[in-house]
XYZ file of C-alpha atoms in Angstrom:
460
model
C 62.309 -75.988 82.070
C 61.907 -78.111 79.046
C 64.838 -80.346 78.020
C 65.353 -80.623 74.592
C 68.052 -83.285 72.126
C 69.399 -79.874 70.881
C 69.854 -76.284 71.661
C 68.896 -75.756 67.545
C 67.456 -77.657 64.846
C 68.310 -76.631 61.479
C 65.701 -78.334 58.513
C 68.046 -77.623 55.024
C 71.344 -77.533 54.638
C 71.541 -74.754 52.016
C 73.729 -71.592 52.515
C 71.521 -70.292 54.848
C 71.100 -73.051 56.800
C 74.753 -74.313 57.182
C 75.772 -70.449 58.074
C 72.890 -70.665 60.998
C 73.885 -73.708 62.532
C 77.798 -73.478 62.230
C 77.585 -70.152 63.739
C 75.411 -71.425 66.526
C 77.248 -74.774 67.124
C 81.097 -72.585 67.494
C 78.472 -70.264 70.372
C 78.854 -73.906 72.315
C 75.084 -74.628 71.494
C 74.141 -78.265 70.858
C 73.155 -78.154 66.848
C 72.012 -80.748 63.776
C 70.870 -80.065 60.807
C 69.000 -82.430 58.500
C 69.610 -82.665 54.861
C 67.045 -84.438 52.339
C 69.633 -84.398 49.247
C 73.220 -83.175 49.333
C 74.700 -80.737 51.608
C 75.134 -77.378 50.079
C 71.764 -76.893 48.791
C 70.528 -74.978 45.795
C 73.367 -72.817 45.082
C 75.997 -75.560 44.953
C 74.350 -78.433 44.105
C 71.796 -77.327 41.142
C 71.999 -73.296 40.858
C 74.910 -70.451 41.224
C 77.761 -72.362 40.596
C 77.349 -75.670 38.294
C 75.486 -72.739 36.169
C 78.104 -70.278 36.717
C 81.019 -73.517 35.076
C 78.269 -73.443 32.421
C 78.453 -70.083 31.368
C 82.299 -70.299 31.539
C 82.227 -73.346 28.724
C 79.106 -71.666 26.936
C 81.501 -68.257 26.538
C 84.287 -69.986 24.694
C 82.707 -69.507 21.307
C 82.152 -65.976 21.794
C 85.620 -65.551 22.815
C 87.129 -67.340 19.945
C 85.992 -65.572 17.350
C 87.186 -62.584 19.304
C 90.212 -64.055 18.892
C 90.465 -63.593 15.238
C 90.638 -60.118 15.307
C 93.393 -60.435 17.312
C 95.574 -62.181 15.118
C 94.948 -65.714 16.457
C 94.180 -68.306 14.387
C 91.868 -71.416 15.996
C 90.697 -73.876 13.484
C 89.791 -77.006 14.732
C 87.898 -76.409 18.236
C 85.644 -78.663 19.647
C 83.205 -79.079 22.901
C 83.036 -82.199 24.194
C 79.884 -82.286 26.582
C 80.608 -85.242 28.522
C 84.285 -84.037 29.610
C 82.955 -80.981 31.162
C 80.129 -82.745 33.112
C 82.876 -84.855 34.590
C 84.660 -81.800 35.820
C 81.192 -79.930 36.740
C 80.270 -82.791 38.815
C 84.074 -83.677 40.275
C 83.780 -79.845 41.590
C 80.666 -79.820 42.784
C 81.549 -82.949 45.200
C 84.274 -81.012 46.348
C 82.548 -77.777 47.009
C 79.364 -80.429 49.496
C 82.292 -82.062 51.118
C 83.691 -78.731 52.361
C 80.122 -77.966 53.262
C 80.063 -81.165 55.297
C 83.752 -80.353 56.945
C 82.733 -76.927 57.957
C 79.619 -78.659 59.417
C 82.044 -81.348 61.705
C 84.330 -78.769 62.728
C 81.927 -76.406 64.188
C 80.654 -79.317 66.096
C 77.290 -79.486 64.630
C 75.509 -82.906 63.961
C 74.563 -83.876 60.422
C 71.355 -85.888 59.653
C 70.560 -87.035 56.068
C 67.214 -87.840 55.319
C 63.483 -85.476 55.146
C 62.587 -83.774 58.377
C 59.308 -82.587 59.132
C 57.702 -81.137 62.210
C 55.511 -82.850 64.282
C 55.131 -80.069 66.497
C 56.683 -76.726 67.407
C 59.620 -78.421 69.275
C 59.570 -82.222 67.389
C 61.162 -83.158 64.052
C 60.510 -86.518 62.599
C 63.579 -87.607 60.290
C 63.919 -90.316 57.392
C 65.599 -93.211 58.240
C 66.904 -91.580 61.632
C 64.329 -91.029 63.571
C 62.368 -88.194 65.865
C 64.355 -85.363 67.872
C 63.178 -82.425 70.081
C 64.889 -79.350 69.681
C 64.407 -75.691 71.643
C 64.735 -73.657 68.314
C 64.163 -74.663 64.691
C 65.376 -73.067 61.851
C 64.212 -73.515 58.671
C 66.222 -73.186 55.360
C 64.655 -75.123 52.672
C 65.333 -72.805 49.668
C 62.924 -73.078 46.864
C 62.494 -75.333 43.994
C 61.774 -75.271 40.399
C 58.644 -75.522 39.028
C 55.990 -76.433 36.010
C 52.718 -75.842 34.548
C 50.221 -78.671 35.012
C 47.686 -77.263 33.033
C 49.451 -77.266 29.476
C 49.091 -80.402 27.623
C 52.610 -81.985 27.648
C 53.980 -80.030 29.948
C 55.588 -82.649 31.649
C 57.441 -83.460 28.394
C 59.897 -80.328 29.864
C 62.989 -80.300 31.989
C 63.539 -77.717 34.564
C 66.890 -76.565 35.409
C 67.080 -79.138 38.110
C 67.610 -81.422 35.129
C 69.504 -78.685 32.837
C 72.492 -79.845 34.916
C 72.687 -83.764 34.104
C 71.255 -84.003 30.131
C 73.053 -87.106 28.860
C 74.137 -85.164 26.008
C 73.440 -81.587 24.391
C 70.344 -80.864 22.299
C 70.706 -79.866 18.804
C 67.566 -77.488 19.333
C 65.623 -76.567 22.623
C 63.052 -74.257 23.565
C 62.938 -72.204 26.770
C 59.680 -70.994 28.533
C 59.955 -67.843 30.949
C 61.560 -64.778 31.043
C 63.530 -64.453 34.326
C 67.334 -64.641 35.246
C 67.214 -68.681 34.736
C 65.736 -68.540 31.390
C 67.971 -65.919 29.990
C 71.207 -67.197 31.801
C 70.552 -70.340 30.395
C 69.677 -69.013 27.060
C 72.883 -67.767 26.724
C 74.168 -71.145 27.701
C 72.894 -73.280 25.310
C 73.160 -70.784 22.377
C 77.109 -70.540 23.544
C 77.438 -74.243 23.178
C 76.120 -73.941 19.788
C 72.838 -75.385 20.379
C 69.813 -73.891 18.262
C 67.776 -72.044 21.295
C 64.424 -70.355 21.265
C 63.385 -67.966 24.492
C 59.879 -67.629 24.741
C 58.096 -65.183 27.177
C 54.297 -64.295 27.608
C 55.217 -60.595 29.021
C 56.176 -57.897 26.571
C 59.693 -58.082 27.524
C 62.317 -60.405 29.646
C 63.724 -59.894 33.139
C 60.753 -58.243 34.798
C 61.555 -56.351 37.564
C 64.844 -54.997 35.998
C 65.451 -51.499 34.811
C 63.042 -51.132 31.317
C 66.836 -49.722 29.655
C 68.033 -52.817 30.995
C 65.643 -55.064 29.309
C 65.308 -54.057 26.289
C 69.346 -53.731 25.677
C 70.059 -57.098 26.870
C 67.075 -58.600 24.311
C 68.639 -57.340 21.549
C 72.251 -58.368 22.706
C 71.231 -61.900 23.313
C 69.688 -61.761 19.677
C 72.730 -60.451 17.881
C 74.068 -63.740 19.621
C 71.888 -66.006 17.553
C 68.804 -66.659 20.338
C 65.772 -66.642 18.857
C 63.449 -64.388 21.506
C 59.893 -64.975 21.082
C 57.606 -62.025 23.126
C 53.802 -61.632 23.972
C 52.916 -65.265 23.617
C 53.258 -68.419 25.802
C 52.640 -72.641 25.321
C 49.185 -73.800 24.136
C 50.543 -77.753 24.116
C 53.675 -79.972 23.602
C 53.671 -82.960 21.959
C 55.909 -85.439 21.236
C 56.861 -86.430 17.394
C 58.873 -89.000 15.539
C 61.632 -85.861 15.255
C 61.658 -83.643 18.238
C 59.050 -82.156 20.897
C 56.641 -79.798 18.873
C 55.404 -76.978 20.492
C 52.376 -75.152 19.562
C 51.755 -71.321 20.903
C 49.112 -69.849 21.496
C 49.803 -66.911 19.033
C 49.444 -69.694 16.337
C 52.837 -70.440 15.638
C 54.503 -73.754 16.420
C 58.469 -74.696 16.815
C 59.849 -77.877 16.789
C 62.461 -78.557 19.326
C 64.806 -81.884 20.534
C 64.578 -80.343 24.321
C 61.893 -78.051 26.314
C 63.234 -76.227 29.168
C 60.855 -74.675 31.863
C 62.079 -72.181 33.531
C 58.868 -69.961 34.451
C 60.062 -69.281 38.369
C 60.684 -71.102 41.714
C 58.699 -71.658 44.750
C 59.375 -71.851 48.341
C 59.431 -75.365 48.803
C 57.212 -76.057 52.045
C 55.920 -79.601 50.823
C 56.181 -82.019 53.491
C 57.408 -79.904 56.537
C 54.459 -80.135 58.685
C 54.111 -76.449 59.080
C 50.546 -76.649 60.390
C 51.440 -78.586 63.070
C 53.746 -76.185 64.404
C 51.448 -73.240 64.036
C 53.981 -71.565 61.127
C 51.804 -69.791 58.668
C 52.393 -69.551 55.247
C 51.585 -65.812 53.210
C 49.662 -65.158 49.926
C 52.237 -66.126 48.341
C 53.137 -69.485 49.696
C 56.222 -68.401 51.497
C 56.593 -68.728 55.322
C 55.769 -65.791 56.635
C 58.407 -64.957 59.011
C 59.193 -60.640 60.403
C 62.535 -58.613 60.376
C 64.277 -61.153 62.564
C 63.290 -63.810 60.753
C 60.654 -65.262 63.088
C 57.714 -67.376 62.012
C 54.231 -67.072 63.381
C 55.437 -69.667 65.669
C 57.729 -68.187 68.467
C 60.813 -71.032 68.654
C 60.409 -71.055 64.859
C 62.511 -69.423 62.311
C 62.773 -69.381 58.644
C 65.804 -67.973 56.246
C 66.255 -68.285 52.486
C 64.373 -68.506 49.238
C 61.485 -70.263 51.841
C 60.547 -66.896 52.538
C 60.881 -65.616 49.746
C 61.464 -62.326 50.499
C 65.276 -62.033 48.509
C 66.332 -64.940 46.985
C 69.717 -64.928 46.342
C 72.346 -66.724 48.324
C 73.862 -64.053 50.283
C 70.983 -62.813 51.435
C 70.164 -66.173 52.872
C 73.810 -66.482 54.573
C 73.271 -62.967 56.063
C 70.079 -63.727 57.516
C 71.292 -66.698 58.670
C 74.134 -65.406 60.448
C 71.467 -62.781 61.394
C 69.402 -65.091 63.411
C 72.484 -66.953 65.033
C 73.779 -63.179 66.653
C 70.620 -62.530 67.696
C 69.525 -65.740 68.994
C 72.952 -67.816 69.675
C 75.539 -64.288 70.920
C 72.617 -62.087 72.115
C 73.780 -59.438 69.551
C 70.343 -58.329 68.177
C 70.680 -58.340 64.239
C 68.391 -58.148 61.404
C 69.192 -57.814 58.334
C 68.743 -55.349 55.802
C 66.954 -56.290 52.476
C 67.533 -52.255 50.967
C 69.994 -52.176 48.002
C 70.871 -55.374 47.804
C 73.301 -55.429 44.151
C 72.307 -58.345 42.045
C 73.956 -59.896 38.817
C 72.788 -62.109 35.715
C 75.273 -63.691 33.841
C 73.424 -63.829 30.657
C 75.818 -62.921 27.777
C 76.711 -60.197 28.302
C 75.964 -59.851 31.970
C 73.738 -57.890 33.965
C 75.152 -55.774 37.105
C 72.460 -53.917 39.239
C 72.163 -52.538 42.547
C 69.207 -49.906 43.677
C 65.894 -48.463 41.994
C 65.035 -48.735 38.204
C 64.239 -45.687 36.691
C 60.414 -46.528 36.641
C 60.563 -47.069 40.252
C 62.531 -44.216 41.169
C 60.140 -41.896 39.837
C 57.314 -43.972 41.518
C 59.386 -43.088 44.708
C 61.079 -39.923 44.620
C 59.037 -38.193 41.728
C 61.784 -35.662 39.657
C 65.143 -38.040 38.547
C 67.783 -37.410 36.796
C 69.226 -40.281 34.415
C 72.658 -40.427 33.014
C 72.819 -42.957 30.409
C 76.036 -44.417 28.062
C 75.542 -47.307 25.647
C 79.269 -48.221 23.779
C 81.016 -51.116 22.012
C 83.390 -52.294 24.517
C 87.333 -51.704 23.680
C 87.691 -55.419 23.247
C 85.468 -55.875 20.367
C 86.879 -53.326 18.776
C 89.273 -55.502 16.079
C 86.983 -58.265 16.060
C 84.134 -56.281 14.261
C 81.368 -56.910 16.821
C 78.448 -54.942 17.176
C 77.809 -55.722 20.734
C 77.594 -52.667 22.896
C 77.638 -52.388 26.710
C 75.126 -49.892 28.714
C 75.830 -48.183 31.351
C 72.878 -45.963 33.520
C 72.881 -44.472 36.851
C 69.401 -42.884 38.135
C 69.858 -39.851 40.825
C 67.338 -38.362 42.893
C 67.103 -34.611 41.887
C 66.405 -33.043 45.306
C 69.208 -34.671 47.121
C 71.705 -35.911 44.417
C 71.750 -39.308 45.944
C 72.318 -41.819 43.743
C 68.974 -44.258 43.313
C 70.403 -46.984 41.007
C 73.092 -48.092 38.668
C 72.566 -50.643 36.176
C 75.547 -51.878 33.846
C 75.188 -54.125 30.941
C 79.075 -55.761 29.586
C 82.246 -57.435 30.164
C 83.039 -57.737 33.785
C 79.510 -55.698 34.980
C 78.878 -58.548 38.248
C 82.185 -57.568 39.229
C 81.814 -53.845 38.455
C 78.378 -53.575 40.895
C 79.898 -55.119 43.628
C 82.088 -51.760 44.073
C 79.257 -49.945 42.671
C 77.393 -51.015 45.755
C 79.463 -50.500 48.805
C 79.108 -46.849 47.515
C 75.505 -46.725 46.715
C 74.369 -48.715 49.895
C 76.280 -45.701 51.853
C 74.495 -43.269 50.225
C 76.678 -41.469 47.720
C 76.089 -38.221 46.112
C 76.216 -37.762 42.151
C 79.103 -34.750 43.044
C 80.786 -37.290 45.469
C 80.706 -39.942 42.783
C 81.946 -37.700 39.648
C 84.944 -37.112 42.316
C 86.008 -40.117 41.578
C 89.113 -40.374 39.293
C 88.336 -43.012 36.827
C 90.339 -46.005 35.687
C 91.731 -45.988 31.910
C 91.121 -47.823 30.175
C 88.064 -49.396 31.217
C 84.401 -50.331 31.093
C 83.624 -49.092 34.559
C 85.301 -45.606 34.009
C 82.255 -44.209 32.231
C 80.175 -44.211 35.447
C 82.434 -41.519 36.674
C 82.748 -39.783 33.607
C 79.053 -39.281 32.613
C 78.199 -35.682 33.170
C 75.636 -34.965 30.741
C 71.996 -36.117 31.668
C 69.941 -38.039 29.558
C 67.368 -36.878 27.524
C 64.812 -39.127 25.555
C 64.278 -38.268 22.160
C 61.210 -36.582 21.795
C 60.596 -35.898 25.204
C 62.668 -32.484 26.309
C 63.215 -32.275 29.585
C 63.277 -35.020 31.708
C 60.963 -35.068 34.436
């Protein structure tokens, strides 16, 4: 029998990867990972939660002239950019030293520097040297991306650098449609900076309920963001004022910052995949099956890498998937069906299950119940921001497909939302649900009348 430097080697220390090899190192396996830039990958470092700081200081504004209504009276308020990168980046250290502590304490070894394969069982690291390892998981996460093709594109910043401008724009521009772009929309625009969201597809966050869309488009644009549809970047180029940026429906901005944020890929650059026999699909994502195993057989792969969910708990569930299954001999897989998801644009997006559109795809006859109101809080302040609320129910069985809420609090009203859904709740079990007064959430136990389009009759 083969003897290997470790029981498991563990390329990225992301949330995936550090679940993986902490769970495998307390089984009494012999575990390292290797880490290229800071421990704690995507998510802590330069995603979920520096951006999720930034939408707390971005919401400030919003909230103070809430305020007023109220009777309170704030003259005077500033934002001081600098201060709050100091505390943003004072967290963040904190947050990839725990990662490192947990790390220690399960008793798994810690390499910094790139690792690539040399073959199925070797790794090659920066500045440390080569190891042999039984298993190898990999947990690289994805990375930001942009166009090559556009003249000036690399004039832009991706989010990577979103995180660390010296100091705020007075006016940027933001190209894509996604999560990213609109979170970050909402960011800048909060912070009072002059932002433009421009999208090639006839509407933002594809993939998301159509209701969903469109209500969050016009939301953002009560805001103040400028959302620009149906056309996309012919060139960029730089000016004695600003970055100007010409379309290619004519029409040309002029900005101080460009922000790409047109989608992530898996980032595989540099692993030495092919040398390990671990294939890559159409998409450029390792191709790995329900267990998470690669074309190679001691190979793994978790994460945004395969880009099969890419959020961060799915990658800590399929990495603590792999270690019960391959570390505890507790066969586990897990499972990718209703996974809830939220955006924190402003106001946030809380979904879980089928859209409409692909509920019908699925199941045929649906019935919708559908709510759009101005939240109670806005009420003295003399906002016309309204929230939306929809669930989506399959006819034949009353199971409920999807809910999709758009308002105050709605990532923290889909979490509940899901526990229920991912069980497989009836429509009559949920309406038996008393609600809570008062409060956003109560309407999706109070809707009892489906939703008709105008126009249409009877809903199909």
């Amino acid at each position: 029998m083969a003897k290997y430097d470790y029981d498991l080697f563990v390329i990225g220390a992301g949330s995936g990867g550090v679940r993986a090899a902490r769970l495998a190192a307390m089984s009494g396996a012999k575990v390292a990972i290797a880490e290229e830039d800071r421990v704690g990958g995507t998510c802590v470092i330069r995603g979920c939660v520096p951006k999720k700081f930034m939408v707390y200081a971005s919401e400030f504004a919003h909230h103070f002239k809430t305020a007023k209504g109220y009777g309170w009276t704030i003259d005077g308020a500033t934002f001081d950019w600098p201060t709050f990168l100091a505390e943003k980046d004072k967290e963040i250290a904190r947050l990839s030293g725990i990662y490192v502590r947990n790390l220690q304490n399960a008793g798994a070894e810690l390499a910094h520097g790139k690792a690539r394969l040399t073959d199925a069982h070797t790794i090659e690291i920066d500045k440390v040297g080569t190891k042999t390892a039984g298993k190898i998981l990999i947990s690289t996460g994805g990375q930001a991306w942009r166009p090559t093709e556009i003249p000036g594109a690399e004039l832009g910043i991706t989010s990577k650098e979103a995180f660390h401008l010296t100091e705020l724009p007075k006016r940027i521009v933001i190209a894509g449609g996604g999560y990213i772009a609109v979170e970050f929309a909402g960011i800048f625009n909060g912070l009072g900076v002059d932002t433009t969201l421009v999208y090639r597809g006839p509407n933002i966050l594809r993939g998301f309920d159509d209701d969903v869309r469109s209500h969050v488009t016009e939301e953002i644009e009560k805001r103040g963001v400028t959302v620009v549809l149906g056309t996309q970047h012919a060139s960029i180029e730089k000016t004695a004022t600003g970055l100007l940026h010409k379309f290619t429906n004519g029409h040309e901005v002029e900005s101080d910052v460009l922000m790409w944020a047109v989608g992530r890929r898996p980032y595989v650059e540099g692993l030495g995949l092919e040398t390990a026999g671990v294939e890559l699909n159409e998409a450029g994502a390792i191709k790995v099956d329900d267990y998470s195993r690669t074309t190679a057989t001691n190979i793994w792969a978790v994460g945004d890498v395969t880009d099969r969910i890419n959020l961060t708990p799915v990658a800590i569930r399929e990495g603590a998937a792999f270690a019960e299954t391959e570390f505890y001999d507790r066969p586990t897989r897990f499972d990718h069906e209703m996974v809830a998801s939220a955006v924190f644009s402003q106001p946030p997006i809380g979904s879980v299950g089928l859209s409409e559109a692909d509920a019908r795809h699925q199941f045929g006859k649906v019935d919708i119940y559908l709510s759009r109101q101005r939240p109670m809080k806005y009420t003295f302040s003399g906002s016309e921001e309204r929230a939306l609320l929809k669930l989506v129910v399959d006819c034949a069985t009353e199971r409920v497909l999807g809910c999709h809420v758009v308002g105050p609090d709605s990532p923290e009203i889909i979490q509940m939302a899901a526990i229920a859904i991912k069980m497989g709740v009836t429509k009559t079990q949920w309406d038996a649900t008393c609600a809570v007064h008062p409060t956003l959430a109560e309407e999706l136990v109070t809707m009892r009348e489906k939703y008709v389009p105008m126009g249409l009759g009877q809903v199909a």
